[in-house]
Amino acid sequence: MRASVRIAALLSLLFLVAACVDLDVENPNDPDRERALARPSDVETLISGSFRGWWYVQYYTWDACFSCEGDSPSLALSVMSDQHSSSHGNSMMNHSSQEPRKKILNDQLYRYSWVVEQPWSTSYSVLAAARDGLIALDGGLRIGEGGADTQRARAFAKLLQGLGHGDLALIYDQAFIVDENTDLETLERVPYGQVRDAAIGYLNEAIDIATNNSFTIPDAWVPVGGMDETEFIKLAHTFIARYMAYTPRSVAEREAVVWSEVLSHVNAGITEDFTPYMDNEVFFSDYHLQAQLRGWARIDLRMLGPADQKGSGDPDGSWVEWEATQPGQRTPFPIDADDLRLPDYPPVEVASSYDCYGLPRDNSCGGQGLRMMMEYHDTLCCFKPERGKYHFSGYVAYMDYDYWMGTQGSGYLTGPIVAMSKFEMDMLAAEAYIRMGQESNAWPLIDATRVDYGGLTSVAGLSATDPVVEDSPGRCTPHVLRDASGNTDYMNGTWQCGDLWEAMKYEKRMETYVTSMGLSYFDDRGWGDLLP
């Protein structure tokens, strides 16, 4: 393990990040390295344990560098894409969600530098472990009786190389590509597109190894109750689809993705939700917890606004007026929604307890839907008005997990969580079909939740630019705010019914709320919907 730390430290030094990182750079070829990787069990532990490091990049989100094992940008990316809202002090969420948006300073003394530094250094710790393990295997070391488990370790190391580089491509403009063949003395940063391509290459190598070998990934490696080579291959294909779709930085780049290839990987990918089990010791998701705590976060009204049916002049306020108002002068408003996943209008403010969590939900909690996704609380709770009333919202997400709650704002989350949903992949497929001019294939994927859970009109029969059918005169979901050129314009856009494309985006935002690190941000970045 020390060899991996030294390599990660070297990589961190090259990028000039020092906070919480051991910068005692030693020769990675010294005898300690050979001793540390001499036993098969040590190499297997080195490789398998690194999935925990990747998990930290996704979900472990302390608001300060307390442990420095790995801090996720997930909460910051979520508020930057207006998925959830929070204005708590000493928090990257407060800084990242402010309007107008604030700069992230390229300085080690920047108050929130950890949210940039830790995903970098932790990703390279993962890659260093994979590199060391593969060097040992390439040198002839065999794992298991008669080498029976060698290929399992090799496939898992290749998966980690794919995930580590994939995250770097999603988050950073440039990064180093590091594997068992890399000369660390000649490392150079390369653009994110090359890093993404490298990630996909490693994942394809993992698929090739698994295709030609039978094995089971132990629950201690990935806590999903055991994963055979078939499920392993599906997971790798799913990550390839993700990196292809989510790495683009602009509308033009996302349009240029080869969507037929994305669709191919989606079809070869997971067929059910990927739900690792949180034991609150080795595996934990601070992201899933904090983004759904009523005293810590609320669902952003910009995310829910497209469901609002109230136009200008309504005494309760409306989304179109809220967006047209300067941020500092905004006040929270209730959503008059036809979507059954939202509380009825006017919403019933529920008690301060979590009595209403669970599916389905009855009228006593303010709704009648088959899949209620949120409840309504005090709109002025928990945030300081001087930090911006635009943060306020009465809507709180459901926590569909077993958990123990301590004091307000802290707690423990145990049980399986949705880290990657089959529905996310269905929406990638729907996006691919729409972009490829095969809208009829997208209709049932979108309607599966839009109609069955939301009680909204079907999108069947619509082309990509056809407006959705009104649920009743003047009422449609989603509404959009667009300028004369059809671009999203929150402050000055015209209020109009969305089209098939917007219906797909609306469903994806609703049904993937707080599942994967950066998902809403990466989508909005490629769709052109981020607040500047």
XYZ file of C-alpha atoms in Angstrom:
532
model
C 0.000 0.000 0.000
C 2.901 2.394 0.699
C 4.026 2.123 -2.916
C 0.592 3.192 -4.092
C 0.605 6.151 -1.739
C 4.012 7.249 -3.019
C 2.903 7.081 -6.639
C -0.294 8.993 -5.858
C 1.791 11.577 -4.008
C 4.086 11.982 -7.004
C 1.119 12.543 -9.295
C -0.384 15.027 -6.862
C 2.928 16.889 -6.639
C 3.014 17.223 -10.394
C -0.344 19.000 -10.217
C 0.764 21.093 -7.237
C -1.906 19.971 -4.807
C -0.663 19.591 -1.279
C -3.588 19.740 1.148
C -4.094 16.435 2.977
C -1.721 14.580 0.625
C 1.486 12.839 1.637
C 4.177 14.489 -0.482
C 7.051 12.348 0.810
C 8.009 11.212 -2.676
C 10.310 8.207 -2.726
C 11.692 6.001 -5.443
C 8.817 3.688 -6.434
C 11.349 1.060 -7.551
C 12.968 0.564 -4.140
C 12.914 -2.835 -2.379
C 9.884 -1.843 -0.265
C 7.747 -2.040 -3.362
C 8.778 -5.594 -4.135
C 8.199 -6.665 -0.541
C 4.790 -5.012 -0.388
C 3.626 -6.762 -3.562
C 5.334 -10.130 -3.063
C 2.345 -12.007 -1.621
C -0.704 -12.760 -3.787
C -3.078 -11.887 -0.957
C -1.498 -8.428 -0.636
C -1.871 -7.738 -4.333
C -5.480 -8.901 -4.359
C -6.249 -6.707 -1.343
C -4.544 -3.747 -2.990
C -6.642 -4.092 -6.140
C -9.970 -4.975 -4.548
C -9.799 -2.343 -1.822
C -9.401 0.463 -4.326
C -13.082 0.333 -5.270
C -13.628 2.043 -1.920
C -11.471 4.948 -3.120
C -13.553 5.293 -6.266
C -16.695 5.225 -4.122
C -15.359 8.102 -2.020
C -14.978 10.231 -5.146
C -18.647 9.607 -5.900
C -20.342 9.942 -2.550
C -18.150 10.770 0.432
C -18.774 14.477 0.890
C -17.489 16.008 4.095
C -17.665 19.802 3.993
C -14.076 20.134 5.129
C -10.957 18.056 4.738
C -11.344 16.129 7.983
C -10.255 12.657 6.915
C -8.885 13.395 3.440
C -9.561 9.829 2.389
C -11.558 11.278 -0.458
C -14.051 14.109 -0.720
C -16.686 14.083 -3.443
C -17.783 17.076 -5.526
C -21.275 15.556 -5.692
C -23.081 18.110 -3.510
C -21.372 21.057 -5.209
C -22.215 19.755 -8.687
C -25.803 19.114 -7.628
C -26.458 22.696 -6.526
C -24.576 24.048 -9.551
C -27.116 22.269 -11.749
C -30.038 23.438 -9.568
C -30.980 19.913 -8.574
C -31.107 20.719 -4.882
C -30.550 23.958 -2.984
C -28.669 24.838 0.186
C -27.149 27.997 1.649
C -25.502 26.672 4.792
C -22.279 28.410 5.797
C -18.842 26.778 5.633
C -20.211 24.696 2.806
C -19.231 24.282 -0.812
C -22.971 24.032 -1.495
C -23.481 27.608 -0.314
C -20.606 28.882 -2.440
C -21.514 26.908 -5.578
C -25.221 27.694 -5.569
C -24.950 31.455 -5.239
C -26.436 33.607 -7.992
C -24.747 35.097 -9.922
C -22.360 32.139 -9.843
C -19.002 32.602 -8.114
C -15.568 31.610 -9.314
C -13.728 28.518 -8.128
C -10.305 29.979 -7.411
C -7.243 28.120 -8.695
C -5.358 28.532 -5.439
C -4.415 26.178 -2.625
C -5.550 28.818 -0.135
C -9.029 28.860 -1.662
C -11.457 28.083 1.148
C -13.080 25.173 -0.684
C -10.018 23.859 -2.505
C -10.581 20.379 -1.078
C -13.576 19.789 -3.336
C -11.231 20.183 -6.312
C -8.138 18.552 -4.826
C -9.531 15.423 -3.252
C -11.250 13.847 -6.290
C -7.958 14.332 -8.141
C -5.670 12.816 -5.529
C -8.093 10.028 -4.603
C -8.607 9.044 -8.240
C -4.852 8.758 -8.632
C -4.606 6.657 -5.483
C -7.059 4.262 -7.161
C -5.055 4.294 -10.373
C -1.798 3.811 -8.494
C -3.175 0.706 -6.788
C -4.376 -0.724 -10.095
C -1.003 0.028 -11.662
C 0.970 -1.646 -8.864
C -1.282 -4.682 -8.894
C -1.061 -5.140 -12.656
C 2.727 -4.726 -12.602
C 2.883 -7.574 -10.090
C 0.586 -9.761 -12.217
C 2.548 -8.971 -15.360
C 5.669 -10.010 -13.479
C 4.312 -13.518 -13.013
C 2.538 -13.352 -9.655
C -0.524 -15.594 -9.498
C -3.516 -15.332 -7.179
C -5.565 -18.242 -5.850
C -4.954 -21.957 -6.051
C -3.173 -22.648 -9.308
C -3.682 -18.982 -10.280
C -7.455 -19.462 -10.448
C -8.217 -15.920 -9.276
C -5.574 -14.099 -11.287
C -7.842 -13.055 -14.132
C -10.511 -11.860 -11.735
C -7.977 -9.496 -10.158
C -6.759 -8.380 -13.580
C -10.291 -7.654 -14.809
C -11.108 -5.718 -11.644
C -7.926 -3.657 -11.941
C -8.848 -2.771 -15.527
C -12.337 -1.777 -14.357
C -10.764 0.535 -11.767
C -8.499 2.043 -14.419
C -11.588 2.779 -16.464
C -13.497 4.302 -13.549
C -10.574 6.366 -12.289
C -9.790 7.874 -15.672
C -13.497 8.262 -16.444
C -14.048 10.447 -13.384
C -11.006 12.554 -14.206
C -12.379 13.101 -17.723
C -15.781 14.120 -16.356
C -14.462 16.587 -13.793
C -11.161 18.038 -15.019
C -10.096 19.849 -18.167
C -6.826 17.890 -18.309
C -5.351 14.898 -16.508
C -2.566 12.333 -16.592
C -3.130 8.874 -18.101
C -1.500 6.364 -15.765
C -1.314 2.592 -16.117
C 1.135 -0.272 -15.666
C 3.085 0.796 -18.758
C 3.443 4.476 -17.827
C 6.862 6.045 -17.335
C 6.213 8.327 -14.370
C 9.235 10.455 -15.262
C 7.695 11.619 -18.548
C 4.080 12.217 -17.533
C 2.212 14.984 -19.322
C -1.351 16.144 -18.907
C -3.670 15.559 -21.865
C -7.157 16.960 -22.672
C -10.260 15.379 -21.172
C -11.264 13.759 -24.474
C -8.099 11.675 -24.520
C -8.585 10.759 -20.861
C -12.152 9.612 -21.645
C -10.922 7.518 -24.568
C -8.337 5.895 -22.303
C -11.039 5.113 -19.742
C -13.188 3.448 -22.375
C -10.179 1.446 -23.558
C -9.532 0.084 -20.061
C -13.198 -0.823 -19.638
C -13.137 -2.695 -22.931
C -10.074 -4.589 -21.696
C -12.005 -5.497 -18.531
C -14.880 -6.740 -20.692
C -12.538 -8.845 -22.826
C -10.985 -10.489 -19.764
C -14.376 -11.216 -18.214
C -15.736 -12.572 -21.490
C -13.029 -15.230 -21.518
C -13.061 -16.123 -17.820
C -15.587 -17.118 -15.159
C -15.440 -15.535 -11.727
C -17.469 -13.913 -8.972
C -16.610 -10.511 -7.524
C -16.886 -10.907 -3.729
C -19.335 -8.790 -1.774
C -16.405 -7.369 0.196
C -15.083 -5.829 -3.022
C -18.383 -4.400 -4.299
C -21.238 -4.741 -1.787
C -23.995 -5.955 -4.088
C -24.303 -9.536 -2.847
C -21.825 -10.985 -5.324
C -21.317 -10.169 -8.995
C -20.535 -12.824 -11.605
C -18.670 -12.128 -14.825
C -21.908 -11.520 -16.734
C -23.038 -8.774 -14.365
C -19.489 -7.415 -14.318
C -19.548 -7.074 -18.113
C -22.913 -5.298 -17.982
C -21.595 -2.823 -15.432
C -18.550 -2.035 -17.568
C -20.722 -1.430 -20.654
C -22.915 0.923 -18.614
C -19.933 2.997 -17.538
C -18.771 3.254 -21.145
C -22.197 4.618 -22.106
C -21.959 7.115 -19.258
C -18.535 8.417 -20.159
C -19.435 8.753 -23.823
C -22.593 10.758 -23.052
C -21.500 12.829 -20.056
C -17.944 13.941 -20.873
C -18.907 16.582 -23.520
C -18.576 20.180 -22.352
C -21.050 21.809 -24.728
C -24.229 21.258 -26.724
C -22.164 20.809 -29.896
C -19.902 18.208 -28.299
C -22.841 16.239 -26.939
C -24.577 16.319 -30.318
C -21.365 14.983 -31.901
C -21.310 11.868 -29.702
C -21.788 8.683 -31.721
C -25.174 7.916 -30.203
C -25.547 4.581 -31.952
C -22.512 3.411 -29.966
C -23.954 4.793 -26.734
C -27.150 2.873 -27.452
C -25.177 -0.299 -28.101
C -23.463 -0.068 -24.715
C -26.749 0.787 -22.981
C -28.340 -2.325 -24.485
C -25.393 -4.417 -23.305
C -25.457 -2.784 -19.865
C -27.273 -3.219 -16.571
C -30.793 -4.609 -16.609
C -31.608 -3.604 -13.024
C -30.515 -0.868 -10.637
C -26.936 -0.948 -9.331
C -27.515 -0.758 -5.567
C -24.465 -1.212 -3.315
C -25.224 -1.811 0.346
C -24.261 0.925 2.812
C -22.948 -0.453 6.099
C -21.973 2.973 7.502
C -18.450 1.689 8.105
C -16.669 0.837 4.866
C -19.361 2.130 2.526
C -21.412 5.234 3.122
C -23.045 7.943 0.990
C -23.017 11.389 2.481
C -24.414 12.658 -0.828
C -27.590 10.575 -0.617
C -28.023 11.624 2.997
C -27.296 15.357 2.916
C -29.147 16.139 -0.307
C -32.337 14.748 1.217
C -32.164 16.056 4.785
C -34.954 18.602 5.236
C -32.754 20.810 7.451
C -29.771 20.675 5.122
C -31.173 20.722 1.591
C -34.347 21.376 -0.366
C -35.312 20.516 -3.931
C -34.452 23.530 -6.059
C -37.491 25.395 -7.404
C -35.744 25.707 -10.768
C -35.827 21.904 -11.060
C -39.528 21.745 -10.191
C -40.543 24.904 -12.057
C -41.357 23.140 -15.352
C -44.182 21.323 -13.521
C -45.803 24.588 -12.397
C -48.989 25.557 -14.233
C -49.418 29.080 -12.837
C -48.710 31.989 -15.153
C -47.968 35.604 -14.291
C -50.200 37.323 -11.778
C -51.080 34.373 -9.575
C -51.308 35.504 -5.923
C -49.271 32.457 -4.809
C -46.474 33.293 -7.228
C -45.292 31.201 -10.148
C -42.157 29.816 -11.717
C -42.219 32.240 -14.631
C -42.339 35.206 -12.234
C -39.754 33.678 -9.898
C -37.247 33.321 -12.740
C -37.907 36.843 -14.015
C -37.182 38.313 -10.575
C -33.663 39.237 -9.493
C -32.237 36.416 -7.322
C -32.037 38.472 -4.136
C -35.718 39.387 -4.373
C -37.165 35.934 -5.029
C -39.472 34.257 -2.544
C -40.537 30.586 -2.500
C -43.772 29.598 -4.236
C -45.911 26.410 -4.245
C -46.085 24.303 -7.394
C -49.500 23.853 -9.015
C -48.656 20.543 -10.655
C -50.529 17.975 -12.711
C -47.657 15.581 -12.032
C -48.879 13.145 -9.371
C -45.342 12.696 -8.060
C -45.588 16.175 -6.499
C -47.820 17.126 -3.575
C -51.327 18.383 -4.321
C -51.940 22.108 -4.740
C -52.181 23.948 -2.474
C -49.638 21.731 -0.724
C -50.220 20.389 2.772
C -47.356 21.168 5.112
C -46.479 17.901 6.840
C -45.176 17.426 10.360
C -41.510 17.766 11.171
C -41.092 13.993 11.410
C -40.465 11.608 8.536
C -43.841 9.881 8.934
C -44.715 10.315 5.279
C -41.713 8.563 3.786
C -42.582 5.463 1.813
C -44.544 4.425 -1.245
C -47.408 4.729 -1.965
C -48.569 7.791 -0.052
C -52.152 8.668 0.949
C -54.036 11.944 1.096
C -53.070 12.603 4.717
C -49.612 13.463 3.468
C -50.802 15.682 0.671
C -50.895 13.541 -2.448
C -52.479 10.641 -4.246
C -49.768 9.413 -6.605
C -48.492 5.875 -6.961
C -44.956 7.172 -6.567
C -44.861 10.330 -4.491
C -41.305 11.649 -4.580
C -41.383 14.564 -2.163
C -43.266 16.218 0.642
C -43.904 19.831 1.582
C -42.366 21.542 4.628
C -41.915 25.025 6.027
C -40.608 27.152 3.142
C -38.523 29.445 5.380
C -36.849 26.743 7.419
C -33.155 26.319 7.943
C -31.528 28.816 5.553
C -30.469 32.395 6.316
C -32.416 34.958 4.232
C -29.362 37.200 3.846
C -27.672 34.438 1.857
C -30.393 34.593 -0.781
C -34.077 33.804 -0.565
C -33.795 32.037 -3.902
C -32.410 29.098 -1.893
C -35.715 28.616 -0.087
C -38.080 25.838 -1.103
C -40.791 23.893 0.668
C -40.062 20.671 -1.192
C -38.060 17.888 0.424
C -37.087 14.631 -1.290
C -38.063 11.228 0.001
C -35.426 9.113 1.649
C -36.343 5.659 0.421
C -33.706 4.017 2.609
C -33.462 2.440 6.025
C -31.663 4.938 8.217
C -31.101 6.161 11.698
C -31.370 9.899 12.223
C -29.476 11.633 14.985
C -29.492 15.369 15.511
C -30.770 17.572 12.688
C -28.222 17.728 9.897
C -26.405 14.516 10.794
C -27.136 10.858 10.751
C -26.273 7.474 9.338
C -27.490 5.886 6.164
C -27.613 2.111 5.941
C -29.031 -0.323 3.436
C -28.933 -0.480 -0.371
C -28.862 2.792 -2.289
C -29.390 3.434 -5.990
C -25.985 4.435 -7.327
C -26.926 3.865 -10.949
C -30.479 3.219 -12.114
C -31.762 1.243 -15.037
C -34.003 4.247 -15.702
C -30.927 6.441 -16.222
C -29.859 4.064 -18.965
C -33.372 4.073 -20.426
C -33.183 7.856 -20.700
C -29.781 7.653 -22.381
C -31.401 5.264 -24.843
C -34.326 7.685 -25.291
C -31.891 10.526 -25.948
C -30.070 8.386 -28.489
C -33.310 7.480 -30.278
C -34.440 11.112 -30.440
C -31.073 12.263 -31.753
C -31.108 9.456 -34.324
C -34.607 10.364 -35.551
C -36.188 7.219 -34.101
C -38.622 8.937 -31.743
C -41.098 6.049 -31.690
C -38.536 3.975 -29.792
C -38.221 6.718 -27.186
C -41.963 7.090 -26.511
C -42.463 3.999 -24.302
C -39.246 4.692 -22.356
C -40.423 8.196 -21.453
C -44.038 7.186 -20.825
C -43.021 4.420 -18.423
C -42.727 7.012 -15.654
C -44.432 10.044 -17.201
C -47.775 8.274 -17.556
C -47.631 5.470 -14.995
C -46.229 7.543 -12.101
C -46.888 11.136 -13.114
C -50.359 10.657 -14.571
C -49.386 12.956 -17.448
C -50.369 12.729 -21.100
C -48.496 10.264 -23.287
C -45.759 11.481 -25.628
C -46.599 8.784 -28.190
C -46.856 10.227 -31.662
C -44.656 13.267 -31.025
C -41.625 14.213 -33.074
C -38.619 15.718 -31.321
C -39.921 19.288 -31.611
C -43.661 18.668 -31.192
C -45.046 20.275 -28.006
C -46.437 17.879 -25.423
C -50.217 17.438 -25.411
C -52.005 19.644 -22.903
C -53.440 17.808 -19.901
C -56.251 20.355 -19.993
C -56.567 23.726 -21.742
C -53.497 25.832 -20.932
C -51.892 23.138 -18.748
C -48.942 21.038 -19.885
C -45.876 19.389 -18.357
C -43.147 20.387 -18.705
C -43.218 24.103 -19.321
C -40.012 25.717 -20.568
C -38.577 29.233 -20.728
C -36.976 29.925 -24.112
C -35.743 32.890 -26.098
C -36.683 33.586 -29.716
C -33.954 31.210 -30.940
C -35.259 28.332 -28.836
C -32.469 28.483 -26.252
C -33.066 28.190 -22.513
C -33.367 31.685 -21.025
C -34.505 31.625 -17.423
C -34.635 35.378 -16.856
C -36.165 36.517 -20.154
C -37.542 33.409 -21.838
C -41.089 32.934 -23.054
C -43.237 30.488 -21.043
C -44.355 27.679 -23.373
C -45.119 23.955 -23.500
C -42.065 21.780 -23.803
C -41.546 19.282 -26.607
C -40.627 15.585 -26.665
C -37.001 16.488 -25.967
C -37.937 18.516 -22.883
C -40.285 15.750 -21.696
C -37.360 13.304 -21.745
C -35.160 15.738 -19.801
C -37.916 16.372 -17.261
C -38.420 12.654 -16.610
C -34.722 12.041 -16.228
C -34.329 14.870 -13.731
C -37.310 13.673 -11.709
C -36.446 9.989 -11.604
C -32.669 10.220 -11.094
C -32.696 12.833 -8.330
C -29.670 12.263 -6.080
C -28.421 8.997 -7.484
C -25.019 9.535 -9.104
C -22.219 12.027 -8.581
C -22.574 14.914 -11.036
C -25.291 13.316 -13.155
C -27.553 16.378 -13.286
C -24.555 18.662 -13.816
C -23.079 16.595 -16.656
C -26.484 16.382 -18.330
C -27.160 20.115 -18.030
C -23.648 20.893 -19.257
C -24.193 18.901 -22.440
C -27.803 20.066 -22.880
C -26.884 23.744 -22.504
C -29.076 24.201 -19.418
C -26.540 25.220 -16.773
C -26.951 28.641 -15.233
C -24.003 30.665 -16.622
